[in-house]
Amino acid sequence: YVGGAYFHEGKYTKLSFDDLDEKPVNETVNGGWVAMQEHYFLSAWIPQQDQETQYYSMVSQNQGVKGYVLGMRSAAQQVAPGATGVFKSDFYVGPKDQDMLESIATGLDLTVDYGIFAFISKPIFWLMQVIHNVVGNWGWTIIFLTVLIKLAFFYPSAMSYKSMAKMKSVSPKLKEINERYADDAQAKQKAMMEIYRKEKINPLGGCLPILIQIPVFMGLYWVLLESVELRQAPWLLLYKDLSIMDPYFVLPLVMGASMFLQQKLNPPPADPMQQKIFQFMPIIFTVMFLWFPAGLVLYWVVNNVLSIAQQWFINKKIVGHA
């Protein structure tokens, strides 16, 4: 996000450049702050919190180039001859360091915008800080954090993989049913449900535990995407900045390969069209991840590797004894 924002009466408001074009800011409030921001940095004016302040915006044109201004005006003071009047306010310009912003003004840390997953992202970031204080490297911090998250969801993941392993063990029978009842959808459904009942398989068992984990994964996604701490943070060898794309595409390619291997451990979809779509998913995700921050791709690689190890063990235990 690049644009403006202001805060007053406990409410954080973002102002895109389009918003400033459509409706200029003109509010008189007590305290708060007003800021311009980009991904990792911001500049903010913070008035005295007990004084009345007018927030305003302006749009200028200079040789066809638009400029946007967000500012504040203190209330006028009457200064008697020979007397002195003082205006006080703070100005911050720098990185979106959450601890620092929180200490400067109430709500200023909201410019590190985790969106609807903030209630999950903030504890995850706190945990990352704790780990980083021990290991001293953000790359290893991401790896250890991924391991901890994987351990926290070990049993839900195990339930999901067990369900998929059972589905894989009966996939030859399901394929036979598909072929036998190709022209009779009702009979096909009945025969498949009979197999599920007999083998004690829940067709949704592989999905539900994963759905529980999605909010946590999304919260972590936004932490890795928004945290300035990853900017210019080195890890190993080639990786001098985990906030930018992998310059040699090593991690995205490893991620794609791990996703392909993980697919091989899962039962193939019954529908041939779905099978073709799933075959292209590792390629599509690899291309998408080429431009993702290296720190974010590192998380997916570690998560995939741990998932493959857990899934392979469960498959061997269940399918091997089926």
mmCIF file of C-alpha atoms in Angstrom:
data_model
loop_
_atom_site.group_PDB
_atom_site.id
_atom_site.type_symbol
_atom_site.label_atom_id
_atom_site.label_comp_id
_atom_site.label_asym_id
_atom_site.label_seq_id
_atom_site.Cartn_x
_atom_site.Cartn_y
_atom_site.Cartn_z
ATOM 1 C CA TYR A 1 0.000 0.000 0.000
ATOM 2 C CA VAL A 2 1.176 3.502 -0.909
ATOM 3 C CA GLY A 3 -0.955 6.412 0.238
ATOM 4 C CA GLY A 4 -2.123 8.393 3.228
ATOM 5 C CA ALA A 5 -3.720 7.616 6.556
ATOM 6 C CA TYR A 6 -4.906 9.336 9.687
ATOM 7 C CA PHE A 7 -6.010 8.281 13.153
ATOM 8 C CA HIS A 8 -8.365 9.859 15.652
ATOM 9 C CA GLU A 9 -10.926 8.726 18.216
ATOM 10 C CA GLY A 10 -9.558 5.196 18.032
ATOM 11 C CA LYS A 11 -10.238 4.839 14.284
ATOM 12 C CA TYR A 12 -7.560 4.182 11.637
ATOM 13 C CA THR A 13 -8.475 5.474 8.166
ATOM 14 C CA LYS A 14 -6.526 4.776 4.972
ATOM 15 C CA LEU A 15 -6.664 7.347 2.175
ATOM 16 C CA SER A 16 -5.672 6.256 -1.308
ATOM 17 C CA PHE A 17 -4.652 8.866 -3.866
ATOM 18 C CA ASP A 18 -8.001 8.305 -5.574
ATOM 19 C CA ASP A 19 -9.715 9.119 -2.262
ATOM 20 C CA LEU A 20 -7.742 12.362 -2.035
ATOM 21 C CA ASP A 21 -8.731 13.219 -5.625
ATOM 22 C CA GLU A 22 -12.408 12.652 -4.948
ATOM 23 C CA LYS A 23 -12.742 14.247 -1.515
ATOM 24 C CA PRO A 24 -10.148 16.450 0.195
ATOM 25 C CA VAL A 25 -9.535 15.825 3.895
ATOM 26 C CA ASN A 26 -10.847 18.587 6.140
ATOM 27 C CA GLU A 27 -11.399 17.429 9.701
ATOM 28 C CA THR A 28 -10.927 19.174 13.023
ATOM 29 C CA VAL A 29 -10.123 16.698 15.785
ATOM 30 C CA ASN A 30 -8.321 16.354 19.086
ATOM 31 C CA GLY A 31 -4.979 14.546 18.956
ATOM 32 C CA GLY A 32 -4.439 11.612 16.594
ATOM 33 C CA TRP A 33 -1.907 11.760 13.772
ATOM 34 C CA VAL A 34 -1.673 12.052 9.973
ATOM 35 C CA ALA A 35 0.788 10.179 7.742
ATOM 36 C CA MET A 36 1.970 9.312 4.243
ATOM 37 C CA GLN A 37 3.260 5.782 3.843
ATOM 38 C CA GLU A 38 4.627 3.153 1.514
ATOM 39 C CA HIS A 39 5.469 -0.520 1.982
ATOM 40 C CA TYR A 40 8.153 -0.302 4.674
ATOM 41 C CA PHE A 41 8.373 3.419 5.514
ATOM 42 C CA LEU A 42 6.217 6.336 6.561
ATOM 43 C CA SER A 43 6.307 9.973 7.570
ATOM 44 C CA ALA A 44 3.859 11.132 10.218
ATOM 45 C CA TRP A 45 2.920 14.340 12.013
ATOM 46 C CA ILE A 46 1.787 13.790 15.608
ATOM 47 C CA PRO A 47 0.276 16.854 17.323
ATOM 48 C CA GLN A 48 -0.112 17.308 21.058
ATOM 49 C CA GLN A 49 -2.869 14.870 21.949
ATOM 50 C CA ASP A 50 -4.817 17.392 24.055
ATOM 51 C CA GLN A 51 -4.955 20.119 21.424
ATOM 52 C CA GLU A 52 -7.429 20.748 18.620
ATOM 53 C CA THR A 53 -5.935 20.097 15.177
ATOM 54 C CA GLN A 54 -7.198 20.430 11.619
ATOM 55 C CA TYR A 55 -6.214 17.664 9.205
ATOM 56 C CA TYR A 56 -6.198 18.693 5.551
ATOM 57 C CA SER A 57 -5.118 17.434 2.122
ATOM 58 C CA MET A 58 -4.098 19.154 -1.116
ATOM 59 C CA VAL A 59 -3.529 17.960 -4.671
ATOM 60 C CA SER A 60 -1.066 19.952 -6.794
ATOM 61 C CA GLN A 61 -0.068 19.878 -10.458
ATOM 62 C CA ASN A 62 3.492 20.583 -11.540
ATOM 63 C CA GLN A 63 4.245 20.160 -15.264
ATOM 64 C CA GLY A 64 1.540 17.512 -15.545
ATOM 65 C CA VAL A 65 2.718 15.564 -12.489
ATOM 66 C CA LYS A 66 0.331 15.249 -9.552
ATOM 67 C CA GLY A 67 1.527 15.795 -6.028
ATOM 68 C CA TYR A 68 -0.375 14.888 -2.864
ATOM 69 C CA VAL A 69 -0.093 16.543 0.529
ATOM 70 C CA LEU A 70 -1.503 15.452 3.872
ATOM 71 C CA GLY A 71 -0.939 17.853 6.707
ATOM 72 C CA MET A 72 -2.191 19.360 9.934
ATOM 73 C CA ARG A 73 -2.798 22.851 11.272
ATOM 74 C CA SER A 74 -2.734 23.715 14.923
ATOM 75 C CA ALA A 75 -5.309 26.093 16.326
ATOM 76 C CA ALA A 76 -4.374 29.769 16.103
ATOM 77 C CA GLN A 77 -2.723 31.408 19.085
ATOM 78 C CA GLN A 78 -3.055 35.005 20.196
ATOM 79 C CA VAL A 79 0.393 36.257 21.259
ATOM 80 C CA ALA A 80 0.516 39.562 23.111
ATOM 81 C CA PRO A 81 3.296 42.037 22.311
ATOM 82 C CA GLY A 82 6.507 40.974 24.025
ATOM 83 C CA ALA A 83 5.063 37.550 24.947
ATOM 84 C CA THR A 84 5.945 34.147 23.527
ATOM 85 C CA GLY A 85 3.790 31.481 21.923
ATOM 86 C CA VAL A 86 4.876 27.897 21.304
ATOM 87 C CA PHE A 87 3.565 25.285 18.878
ATOM 88 C CA LYS A 88 4.568 21.706 19.685
ATOM 89 C CA SER A 89 4.263 18.590 17.540
ATOM 90 C CA ASP A 90 6.304 15.497 16.723
ATOM 91 C CA PHE A 91 7.424 14.390 13.275
ATOM 92 C CA TYR A 92 8.470 10.814 12.540
ATOM 93 C CA VAL A 93 10.048 9.647 9.301
ATOM 94 C CA GLY A 94 11.511 6.175 9.030
ATOM 95 C CA PRO A 95 10.782 2.455 8.927
ATOM 96 C CA LYS A 96 7.596 0.835 10.188
ATOM 97 C CA ASP A 97 9.221 -0.570 13.302
ATOM 98 C CA GLN A 98 6.182 -1.739 15.258
ATOM 99 C CA ASP A 99 7.651 -1.363 18.751
ATOM 100 C CA MET A 100 8.934 2.137 17.971
ATOM 101 C CA LEU A 101 5.690 3.272 16.323
ATOM 102 C CA GLU A 102 3.625 1.996 19.245
ATOM 103 C CA SER A 103 5.765 4.012 21.670
ATOM 104 C CA ILE A 104 5.450 7.224 19.613
ATOM 105 C CA ALA A 105 1.662 7.471 19.296
ATOM 106 C CA THR A 106 -1.451 5.407 19.843
ATOM 107 C CA GLY A 107 -2.468 3.607 16.654
ATOM 108 C CA LEU A 108 0.670 4.488 14.680
ATOM 109 C CA ASP A 109 1.640 0.791 14.618
ATOM 110 C CA LEU A 110 -1.562 0.141 12.600
ATOM 111 C CA THR A 111 0.321 1.395 9.529
ATOM 112 C CA VAL A 112 1.892 -2.080 9.572
ATOM 113 C CA ASP A 113 -1.328 -3.313 8.035
ATOM 114 C CA TYR A 114 -2.067 -7.008 8.541
ATOM 115 C CA GLY A 115 -5.681 -6.541 7.471
ATOM 116 C CA ILE A 116 -8.357 -8.850 8.841
ATOM 117 C CA PHE A 117 -5.710 -11.302 10.090
ATOM 118 C CA ALA A 118 -4.092 -8.791 12.475
ATOM 119 C CA PHE A 119 -5.347 -10.707 15.536
ATOM 120 C CA ILE A 120 -3.270 -13.687 14.328
ATOM 121 C CA SER A 121 -0.394 -11.808 12.688
ATOM 122 C CA LYS A 122 0.547 -9.786 15.777
ATOM 123 C CA PRO A 123 1.147 -12.848 18.035
ATOM 124 C CA ILE A 124 3.063 -14.522 15.193
ATOM 125 C CA PHE A 125 5.292 -11.458 14.808
ATOM 126 C CA TRP A 126 5.872 -11.390 18.576
ATOM 127 C CA LEU A 127 6.942 -15.058 18.416
ATOM 128 C CA MET A 128 9.267 -14.263 15.507
ATOM 129 C CA GLN A 129 10.903 -11.541 17.578
ATOM 130 C CA VAL A 130 11.432 -13.990 20.449
ATOM 131 C CA ILE A 131 13.031 -16.549 18.107
ATOM 132 C CA HIS A 132 15.160 -13.871 16.416
ATOM 133 C CA ASN A 133 16.488 -12.736 19.788
ATOM 134 C CA VAL A 134 17.860 -16.276 20.199
ATOM 135 C CA VAL A 135 19.089 -17.184 16.694
ATOM 136 C CA GLY A 136 19.966 -13.673 15.452
ATOM 137 C CA ASN A 137 19.019 -14.313 11.808
ATOM 138 C CA TRP A 138 15.638 -13.761 10.154
ATOM 139 C CA GLY A 139 16.083 -16.633 7.690
ATOM 140 C CA TRP A 140 16.593 -19.157 10.486
ATOM 141 C CA THR A 141 13.807 -17.426 12.409
ATOM 142 C CA ILE A 142 11.382 -18.203 9.557
ATOM 143 C CA ILE A 143 12.540 -21.835 9.493
ATOM 144 C CA PHE A 144 12.152 -22.359 13.256
ATOM 145 C CA LEU A 145 8.805 -20.551 13.232
ATOM 146 C CA THR A 146 7.559 -22.837 10.444
ATOM 147 C CA VAL A 147 8.623 -25.884 12.476
ATOM 148 C CA LEU A 148 6.755 -24.581 15.549
ATOM 149 C CA ILE A 149 3.603 -23.902 13.521
ATOM 150 C CA LYS A 150 3.858 -27.357 11.977
ATOM 151 C CA LEU A 151 4.155 -28.904 15.444
ATOM 152 C CA ALA A 152 1.145 -26.907 16.661
ATOM 153 C CA PHE A 153 -0.936 -28.342 13.807
ATOM 154 C CA PHE A 154 0.661 -31.785 13.849
ATOM 155 C CA TYR A 155 -2.493 -33.670 14.822
ATOM 156 C CA PRO A 156 -4.933 -31.823 12.521
ATOM 157 C CA SER A 157 -2.436 -32.375 9.689
ATOM 158 C CA ALA A 158 -2.088 -36.036 10.636
ATOM 159 C CA MET A 159 -5.878 -36.452 10.464
ATOM 160 C CA SER A 160 -5.891 -34.866 7.029
ATOM 161 C CA TYR A 161 -3.025 -37.039 5.730
ATOM 162 C CA LYS A 162 -4.573 -40.194 7.179
ATOM 163 C CA SER A 163 -7.807 -39.433 5.352
ATOM 164 C CA MET A 164 -5.904 -38.838 2.098
ATOM 165 C CA ALA A 165 -3.853 -42.001 2.627
ATOM 166 C CA LYS A 166 -7.035 -44.038 3.050
ATOM 167 C CA MET A 167 -8.435 -42.422 -0.080
ATOM 168 C CA LYS A 168 -5.274 -43.404 -1.928
ATOM 169 C CA SER A 169 -5.533 -47.008 -0.704
ATOM 170 C CA VAL A 170 -9.038 -47.329 -2.183
ATOM 171 C CA SER A 171 -8.338 -45.325 -5.342
ATOM 172 C CA PRO A 172 -8.165 -48.497 -7.534
ATOM 173 C CA LYS A 173 -11.660 -49.439 -6.335
ATOM 174 C CA LEU A 174 -12.927 -45.903 -6.959
ATOM 175 C CA LYS A 175 -11.435 -45.960 -10.446
ATOM 176 C CA GLU A 176 -13.179 -49.249 -11.149
ATOM 177 C CA ILE A 177 -16.507 -47.776 -9.966
ATOM 178 C CA ASN A 178 -16.011 -44.732 -12.212
ATOM 179 C CA GLU A 179 -15.507 -46.978 -15.209
ATOM 180 C CA ARG A 180 -18.344 -49.365 -14.352
ATOM 181 C CA TYR A 181 -20.940 -46.646 -13.717
ATOM 182 C CA ALA A 182 -19.695 -44.065 -16.203
ATOM 183 C CA ASP A 183 -23.233 -43.476 -17.484
ATOM 184 C CA ASP A 184 -25.080 -43.758 -14.171
ATOM 185 C CA ALA A 185 -24.168 -40.957 -11.768
ATOM 186 C CA GLN A 186 -26.619 -42.098 -9.088
ATOM 187 C CA ALA A 187 -25.321 -45.667 -9.017
ATOM 188 C CA LYS A 188 -21.739 -44.381 -9.036
ATOM 189 C CA GLN A 189 -22.422 -42.129 -6.024
ATOM 190 C CA LYS A 190 -24.111 -44.966 -4.133
ATOM 191 C CA ALA A 191 -21.227 -47.386 -4.785
ATOM 192 C CA MET A 192 -18.636 -44.802 -3.724
ATOM 193 C CA MET A 193 -20.519 -44.010 -0.505
ATOM 194 C CA GLU A 194 -20.645 -47.725 0.253
ATOM 195 C CA ILE A 195 -16.838 -47.911 -0.065
ATOM 196 C CA TYR A 196 -16.443 -44.867 2.185
ATOM 197 C CA ARG A 197 -18.744 -46.442 4.794
ATOM 198 C CA LYS A 198 -17.025 -49.806 4.674
ATOM 199 C CA GLU A 199 -13.491 -48.348 4.891
ATOM 200 C CA LYS A 200 -14.567 -45.694 7.446
ATOM 201 C CA ILE A 201 -13.436 -42.824 5.214
ATOM 202 C CA ASN A 202 -14.732 -39.278 5.445
ATOM 203 C CA PRO A 203 -14.382 -37.738 1.953
ATOM 204 C CA LEU A 204 -14.041 -34.303 3.576
ATOM 205 C CA GLY A 205 -11.591 -35.536 6.196
ATOM 206 C CA GLY A 206 -8.637 -34.345 4.146
ATOM 207 C CA CYS A 207 -10.032 -30.817 3.790
ATOM 208 C CA LEU A 208 -11.461 -29.836 7.169
ATOM 209 C CA PRO A 209 -8.204 -29.945 9.205
ATOM 210 C CA ILE A 210 -6.486 -27.901 6.480
ATOM 211 C CA LEU A 211 -9.267 -25.277 6.581
ATOM 212 C CA ILE A 212 -8.585 -24.807 10.313
ATOM 213 C CA GLN A 213 -4.988 -23.881 9.520
ATOM 214 C CA ILE A 214 -5.730 -21.362 6.753
ATOM 215 C CA PRO A 215 -6.173 -18.303 9.066
ATOM 216 C CA VAL A 216 -2.796 -19.008 10.703
ATOM 217 C CA PHE A 217 -1.075 -19.423 7.340
ATOM 218 C CA MET A 218 -2.667 -16.187 6.074
ATOM 219 C CA GLY A 219 -1.614 -14.367 9.242
ATOM 220 C CA LEU A 220 1.961 -15.548 8.730
ATOM 221 C CA TYR A 221 1.782 -14.587 5.057
ATOM 222 C CA TRP A 222 1.031 -10.961 5.979
ATOM 223 C CA VAL A 223 3.733 -10.889 8.657
ATOM 224 C CA LEU A 224 6.356 -12.010 6.152
ATOM 225 C CA LEU A 225 5.046 -9.588 3.548
ATOM 226 C CA GLU A 226 4.696 -6.499 5.763
ATOM 227 C CA SER A 227 7.535 -6.659 8.296
ATOM 228 C CA VAL A 228 10.337 -4.158 7.640
ATOM 229 C CA GLU A 229 12.621 -6.379 9.726
ATOM 230 C CA LEU A 230 12.997 -8.642 6.678
ATOM 231 C CA ARG A 231 14.152 -5.725 4.505
ATOM 232 C CA GLN A 232 17.840 -6.243 3.653
ATOM 233 C CA ALA A 233 17.892 -9.185 6.099
ATOM 234 C CA PRO A 234 20.459 -11.784 4.915
ATOM 235 C CA TRP A 235 20.211 -15.536 5.310
ATOM 236 C CA LEU A 236 22.670 -17.827 3.493
ATOM 237 C CA LEU A 237 25.109 -17.390 0.607
ATOM 238 C CA LEU A 238 23.083 -15.813 -2.227
ATOM 239 C CA TYR A 239 20.404 -14.377 0.047
ATOM 240 C CA LYS A 240 21.276 -10.853 1.119
ATOM 241 C CA ASP A 241 17.713 -9.525 1.340
ATOM 242 C CA LEU A 242 14.746 -11.754 2.272
ATOM 243 C CA SER A 243 12.249 -9.014 1.389
ATOM 244 C CA ILE A 244 12.961 -9.166 -2.366
ATOM 245 C CA MET A 245 12.545 -11.932 -4.939
ATOM 246 C CA ASP A 246 15.076 -14.754 -5.085
ATOM 247 C CA PRO A 247 17.697 -13.417 -7.552
ATOM 248 C CA TYR A 248 18.543 -16.939 -8.791
ATOM 249 C CA PHE A 249 15.036 -18.494 -8.508
ATOM 250 C CA VAL A 250 16.388 -21.384 -6.417
ATOM 251 C CA LEU A 251 13.725 -21.294 -3.698
ATOM 252 C CA PRO A 252 10.742 -20.984 -6.120
ATOM 253 C CA LEU A 253 12.023 -23.965 -8.130
ATOM 254 C CA VAL A 254 12.525 -26.025 -4.970
ATOM 255 C CA MET A 255 9.039 -25.005 -3.849
ATOM 256 C CA GLY A 256 7.559 -26.141 -7.189
ATOM 257 C CA ALA A 257 9.402 -29.469 -7.013
ATOM 258 C CA SER A 258 8.229 -30.044 -3.430
ATOM 259 C CA MET A 259 4.647 -29.226 -4.427
ATOM 260 C CA PHE A 260 4.884 -31.729 -7.302
ATOM 261 C CA LEU A 261 6.203 -34.430 -4.957
ATOM 262 C CA GLN A 262 3.476 -33.664 -2.435
ATOM 263 C CA GLN A 263 0.855 -34.146 -5.142
ATOM 264 C CA LYS A 264 2.268 -37.584 -5.919
ATOM 265 C CA LEU A 265 1.632 -38.588 -2.304
ATOM 266 C CA ASN A 266 -2.035 -37.583 -2.556
ATOM 267 C CA PRO A 267 -4.793 -39.623 -4.204
ATOM 268 C CA PRO A 268 -5.515 -38.316 -7.719
ATOM 269 C CA PRO A 269 -8.914 -36.631 -8.237
ATOM 270 C CA ALA A 270 -11.540 -38.891 -9.748
ATOM 271 C CA ASP A 271 -12.427 -36.364 -12.424
ATOM 272 C CA PRO A 272 -9.961 -36.408 -15.398
ATOM 273 C CA MET A 273 -10.314 -32.647 -15.882
ATOM 274 C CA GLN A 274 -9.405 -32.032 -12.238
ATOM 275 C CA GLN A 275 -6.404 -34.314 -12.655
ATOM 276 C CA LYS A 276 -5.116 -32.166 -15.523
ATOM 277 C CA ILE A 277 -5.665 -28.957 -13.536
ATOM 278 C CA PHE A 278 -3.789 -30.396 -10.541
ATOM 279 C CA GLN A 279 -0.886 -31.411 -12.785
ATOM 280 C CA PHE A 280 -0.393 -27.775 -13.791
ATOM 281 C CA MET A 281 -0.689 -26.370 -10.260
ATOM 282 C CA PRO A 282 3.027 -26.779 -9.352
ATOM 283 C CA ILE A 283 3.997 -24.959 -12.561
ATOM 284 C CA ILE A 284 1.489 -22.141 -11.949
ATOM 285 C CA PHE A 285 2.591 -21.685 -8.329
ATOM 286 C CA THR A 286 6.269 -21.787 -9.288
ATOM 287 C CA VAL A 287 5.752 -18.964 -11.786
ATOM 288 C CA MET A 288 3.767 -16.955 -9.197
ATOM 289 C CA PHE A 289 6.430 -17.442 -6.526
ATOM 290 C CA LEU A 290 9.250 -16.253 -8.797
ATOM 291 C CA TRP A 291 8.371 -12.662 -7.805
ATOM 292 C CA PHE A 292 7.434 -13.290 -4.165
ATOM 293 C CA PRO A 293 9.789 -12.146 -1.363
ATOM 294 C CA ALA A 294 12.437 -14.803 -0.714
ATOM 295 C CA GLY A 295 11.473 -14.963 2.981
ATOM 296 C CA LEU A 296 7.907 -15.889 2.067
ATOM 297 C CA VAL A 297 9.035 -18.572 -0.398
ATOM 298 C CA LEU A 298 11.416 -19.953 2.255
ATOM 299 C CA TYR A 299 8.438 -20.473 4.549
ATOM 300 C CA TRP A 300 6.522 -22.401 1.850
ATOM 301 C CA VAL A 301 9.542 -24.574 1.049
ATOM 302 C CA VAL A 302 10.093 -25.560 4.683
ATOM 303 C CA ASN A 303 6.364 -26.129 5.215
ATOM 304 C CA ASN A 304 6.177 -28.340 2.105
ATOM 305 C CA VAL A 305 9.225 -30.382 3.120
ATOM 306 C CA LEU A 306 7.803 -30.994 6.612
ATOM 307 C CA SER A 307 4.403 -31.861 5.130
ATOM 308 C CA ILE A 308 5.997 -34.340 2.696
ATOM 309 C CA ALA A 309 7.874 -36.067 5.545
ATOM 310 C CA GLN A 310 4.722 -36.357 7.655
ATOM 311 C CA GLN A 311 2.569 -37.446 4.724
ATOM 312 C CA TRP A 312 5.107 -40.012 3.482
ATOM 313 C CA PHE A 313 5.282 -41.595 6.950
ATOM 314 C CA ILE A 314 1.499 -41.798 7.262
ATOM 315 C CA ASN A 315 1.085 -43.150 3.712
ATOM 316 C CA LYS A 316 3.686 -45.837 4.384
ATOM 317 C CA LYS A 317 1.969 -46.780 7.614
ATOM 318 C CA ILE A 318 -1.594 -46.856 6.222
ATOM 319 C CA VAL A 319 -1.256 -47.719 2.522
ATOM 320 C CA GLY A 320 1.602 -50.121 3.195
ATOM 321 C CA HIS A 321 -0.613 -52.138 5.500
ATOM 322 C CA ALA A 322 -3.822 -51.769 3.512
#
